[in-house]
Amino acid sequence: MKVLVTGGVGYIGSHTCVQMIEAGMTPVILDNLYNSKETVLDRVEKLTGVRPVFYKGDIRDRAFLDQVFAEQDIGSVIHFAGLKAVGESVEQPLKYYDNNVNGTLVLVEAMLAADVNSLIFSSSATVYGDPASVPIREDFPTSATNPYGRSKLMVEEILTDIHKAHPEMSITILRYFNPVGSHKSGELGEDPQGIPNNLMPFISQVAVGRREYLSVFGNDYPTVDGTGVRDYIHVVDLANGHLAALNHRGKTAGLHIYNLGTGNGYSVLQMVKAFSKASGVNIEYKIAPRRPGDIAECWADPAKAKSELQWQASHTLDDMTADTWRWQSQNPTGYPSK
Ligand code: NAD
Ligand code: WQD
């Protein structure tokens, strides 16, 4: 079966393609390379011996999508393509609604025209807003505090309506908690352009000497040590969650929603300590004011994915930090340009 992977050159998409190839599946990648480099494909080939078919183009380009569906016998789509920087989404909301919401509309239109009925969509734990309690279950109320989160929530709601009108479709919404880590080889990893927004890439760039110190955003939250607590999940576990979703739900008509998280929460300072241990480098940090929009703590109840997808995360915090460090130390400035 061929699976169209939009955004397959990106961080989560590239790891998912490796796991798919190793499981005998055939990913066909579509990406406009807005936030990724084509040299990622060299690494996928190096790890798997297979260079996936790659279409460079944009999900908002309907004629281009029609051409891809006409040329490839696609059975399912995993839809990673999107923009993900929360701060940028506040500055440029139209860019986010166009790329994330409009892009998904064009993609689903092209799927329907091509009779492709199975879709897996990358959503985010951000759709739970500031949860009333933890751990978070899939039936908790949803809300958004910024245009990025709202774009994910809008797409979830639009997909729900599309499913009502097309009940023959299988639509799986995966709500990721905080993806971190890298392929254990150190060949693939997260390669943010510019100053990292997220904690783990920032810590690893401090460790490798690209940044002087980490600003810890707030130490007065009602948490174990006052710093924010999140459910960090190894990107390979996350990638495997997509394979489980394809195998268990991708073939069953319905609208399915799953948390992909570990069920464990770690604070910022616990992450700093774990990364120092993995890298042997003392991570300099300074306490800074809270970041607007941040919540105190957030972690998943992953029971639904375990019972219905037979999936659960298996990598430990030590795996997450050791693998990130291997990637960052082997590739201190990220992927090479062509
Ligand atoms: P990423 O930026 O590394 O990968 C996204 C890929 O999509 C990039 O290669 C980019 O070039 C491509 N892309 C973007 N817009 C496109 C378009 N219009 N047409 C074609 N290609 C396009 O991001 P990621 O971390 O791999 O995230 C993948 C998905 O998961 C995104 O939808 C993101 O919102 C979602 N998500 C990510 C996180 C996270 O923390 N990384 C958490 C929750 C959800
Ligand atoms: C984690 C913790 C920060 C950076 C975001 C998006 C979410 C999803 C994942 C999706 C928090 C603290 C961070 C730093 C710090 N994105 N921190 N110093 O905010 O949970 O989630 O990424 O595509 O939608 O909102 O992740 O990694 O930014 O922050 O102290 O330099 O680390 O305050 O407590 P977050 P994060």
XYZ file of N, CA, C and O and ligand atoms in Angstrom, residues 12 83-86 123-127 146 148-149 152 176-180 196-203 214-218 221 227-232 266-268 271 290-291 293-296 298, ligand 2:
236
model
N 8.798 15.114 12.325
C 8.025 13.913 12.670
C 7.806 13.057 11.424
O 7.896 11.819 11.470
N 2.315 24.602 9.482
C 3.221 25.494 10.210
C 2.937 25.327 11.692
O 1.797 25.071 12.088
N 3.968 25.505 12.540
C 3.793 25.091 13.945
C 4.365 26.065 14.972
O 4.472 25.696 16.139
N 4.758 27.279 14.553
C 5.362 28.191 15.525
C 4.279 29.071 16.162
O 3.694 29.939 15.495
N 4.031 28.845 17.450
C 2.936 29.527 18.134
C 3.094 31.047 18.064
O 2.159 31.769 17.699
N -2.749 16.482 14.934
C -3.242 17.543 15.799
C -2.303 17.669 16.999
O -1.181 17.132 16.966
N -2.734 18.364 18.005
C -1.817 18.721 19.083
C -2.562 18.782 20.402
O -3.756 19.134 20.443
N -1.854 18.522 21.490
C -2.430 18.665 22.828
C -2.802 20.113 23.105
O -3.530 20.384 24.068
N -2.338 21.026 22.267
C -2.698 22.437 22.450
C -4.213 22.626 22.346
O -4.747 23.595 22.883
N -4.934 21.684 21.697
C -6.392 21.856 21.574
C -7.108 21.669 22.926
O -8.288 21.959 23.021
N -4.302 30.596 20.789
C -3.501 31.305 19.783
C -3.893 30.770 18.401
O -4.500 29.700 18.297
N -2.262 29.333 16.010
C -1.786 27.976 15.682
C -2.747 26.932 16.250
O -3.234 26.046 15.551
N -3.024 27.060 17.562
C -3.911 26.092 18.210
C -5.300 26.131 17.587
O -5.934 25.090 17.397
N -5.522 24.164 14.418
C -5.642 22.714 14.653
C -7.074 22.372 15.068
O -7.644 21.379 14.609
N -0.767 15.038 19.459
C 0.585 14.802 20.000
C 0.795 15.643 21.246
O 0.434 16.809 21.278
N 1.483 15.076 22.208
C 1.926 15.873 23.347
C 3.258 16.536 22.934
O 3.285 17.213 21.928
N 4.365 16.391 23.632
C 5.558 17.171 23.255
C 6.613 16.267 22.610
O 7.391 15.619 23.326
N 6.669 16.235 21.282
C 7.617 15.351 20.599
C 9.061 15.834 20.790
O 9.363 17.010 20.600
N 9.926 14.912 21.175
C 11.360 15.208 21.334
C 12.141 13.975 20.875
O 11.556 12.955 20.525
N 15.325 28.331 18.434
C 14.277 27.334 18.702
C 13.180 27.882 19.613
O 13.469 28.603 20.573
N 11.943 27.526 19.318
C 10.818 27.902 20.182
C 10.657 26.898 21.308
O 10.164 27.226 22.372
N 11.024 25.658 21.038
C 10.710 24.564 21.966
C 11.886 24.269 22.885
O 13.045 24.545 22.569
N 11.555 23.661 24.025
C 12.546 23.466 25.086
C 13.718 22.568 24.672
O 14.882 22.947 24.829
N 13.402 21.372 24.178
C 14.457 20.376 23.959
C 15.503 20.847 22.935
O 16.704 20.748 23.199
N 15.085 21.368 21.758
C 16.111 21.845 20.836
C 16.908 23.018 21.410
O 18.110 23.162 21.130
N 16.272 23.825 22.265
C 17.014 24.937 22.858
C 18.087 24.392 23.799
O 19.266 24.786 23.733
N 17.690 23.438 24.661
C 18.663 22.854 25.600
C 19.820 22.227 24.814
O 20.994 22.408 25.151
N 19.984 28.740 28.673
C 18.536 28.552 28.519
C 17.812 29.533 29.432
O 18.190 29.670 30.591
N 16.788 30.185 28.901
C 15.890 30.952 29.773
C 14.780 30.010 30.215
O 14.083 29.440 29.371
N 14.643 29.839 31.521
C 13.564 29.003 32.057
C 12.371 29.913 32.301
O 12.438 30.832 33.133
N 11.293 29.668 31.542
C 10.153 30.595 31.560
C 9.265 30.353 32.774
O 8.254 29.673 32.685
N 9.648 30.931 33.908
C 8.822 30.882 35.105
C 9.221 29.759 36.043
O 9.437 28.631 35.601
N 5.209 28.259 39.048
C 3.993 27.495 38.751
C 3.730 26.500 39.884
O 4.685 26.065 40.565
N 8.559 24.913 37.847
C 8.686 25.101 36.396
C 7.650 24.238 35.669
O 7.116 23.277 36.236
N 7.378 24.591 34.420
C 6.301 23.960 33.654
C 6.534 22.462 33.444
O 7.667 22.027 33.234
N 5.454 21.695 33.510
C 5.550 20.236 33.348
C 4.831 19.821 32.057
O 3.716 20.270 31.787
N 5.519 18.970 31.268
C 4.949 18.514 29.992
C 5.182 17.012 29.830
O 6.076 16.419 30.453
N 4.416 16.445 28.880
C 4.518 15.021 28.543
C 5.395 14.911 27.294
O 4.915 15.039 26.163
N 6.697 14.714 27.513
C 7.634 14.592 26.377
C 7.581 13.173 25.845
O 7.677 12.212 26.611
N 7.307 15.750 33.000
C 8.610 16.193 33.529
C 8.667 17.714 33.497
O 8.179 18.345 32.556
N 9.326 18.284 34.525
C 9.441 19.743 34.597
C 10.616 20.211 33.743
O 11.468 19.406 33.323
N 10.679 21.520 33.512
C 11.794 22.088 32.739
C 13.123 21.750 33.418
O 14.077 21.308 32.754
N 14.147 18.246 32.918
C 14.668 18.037 31.555
C 16.119 18.532 31.454
O 16.969 17.896 30.832
N 7.503 34.212 33.118
C 6.643 33.243 32.430
C 6.462 33.655 30.970
O 6.427 34.862 30.667
N 6.318 32.685 30.076
C 6.029 32.979 28.659
C 4.510 33.106 28.518
O 3.783 32.195 28.936
N 0.812 32.748 27.655
C 0.072 31.641 27.028
C 0.469 30.272 27.546
O -0.216 29.288 27.264
N 1.588 30.180 28.295
C 2.003 28.870 28.817
C 1.075 28.407 29.935
O 0.550 29.212 30.692
N 0.934 27.094 30.042
C 0.156 26.528 31.140
C 1.118 25.846 32.117
O 2.284 25.595 31.778
N 0.625 25.551 33.325
C 1.504 24.978 34.355
C 1.889 23.552 33.998
O 3.075 23.204 33.967
N 0.750 19.651 31.845
C -0.017 19.020 30.780
C 0.563 17.640 30.530
O 1.740 17.523 30.205
C 7.881 23.245 27.135
C 8.170 23.842 28.509
C 8.033 26.233 28.550
C 11.466 26.975 25.916
C 4.462 23.841 22.208
C 3.190 24.211 21.502
C 2.361 22.982 21.261
C 3.168 21.921 20.534
C 4.462 21.628 21.231
C 3.131 22.007 18.232
C 7.224 24.981 28.884
C 9.440 25.790 28.833
C 10.476 26.363 26.671
C 12.484 27.728 26.570
C 11.459 27.196 28.689
N 3.522 22.410 19.244
N 10.480 26.472 28.035
N 12.434 27.801 27.928
O 4.801 25.096 25.051
O 4.411 22.714 25.831
O 4.131 23.269 23.463
O 5.168 22.859 21.444
O 3.205 21.950 17.164
O 1.256 23.368 20.503
O 2.456 25.139 22.285
O 6.402 23.226 24.399
O 8.835 23.017 24.218
O 7.801 25.285 23.887
O 7.821 24.279 26.163
O 11.468 27.303 29.912
O 13.349 28.324 25.935
O 9.487 24.422 28.478
O 7.687 27.359 29.332
O 7.014 24.902 30.281
P 4.907 23.661 24.790
P 7.787 23.974 24.591
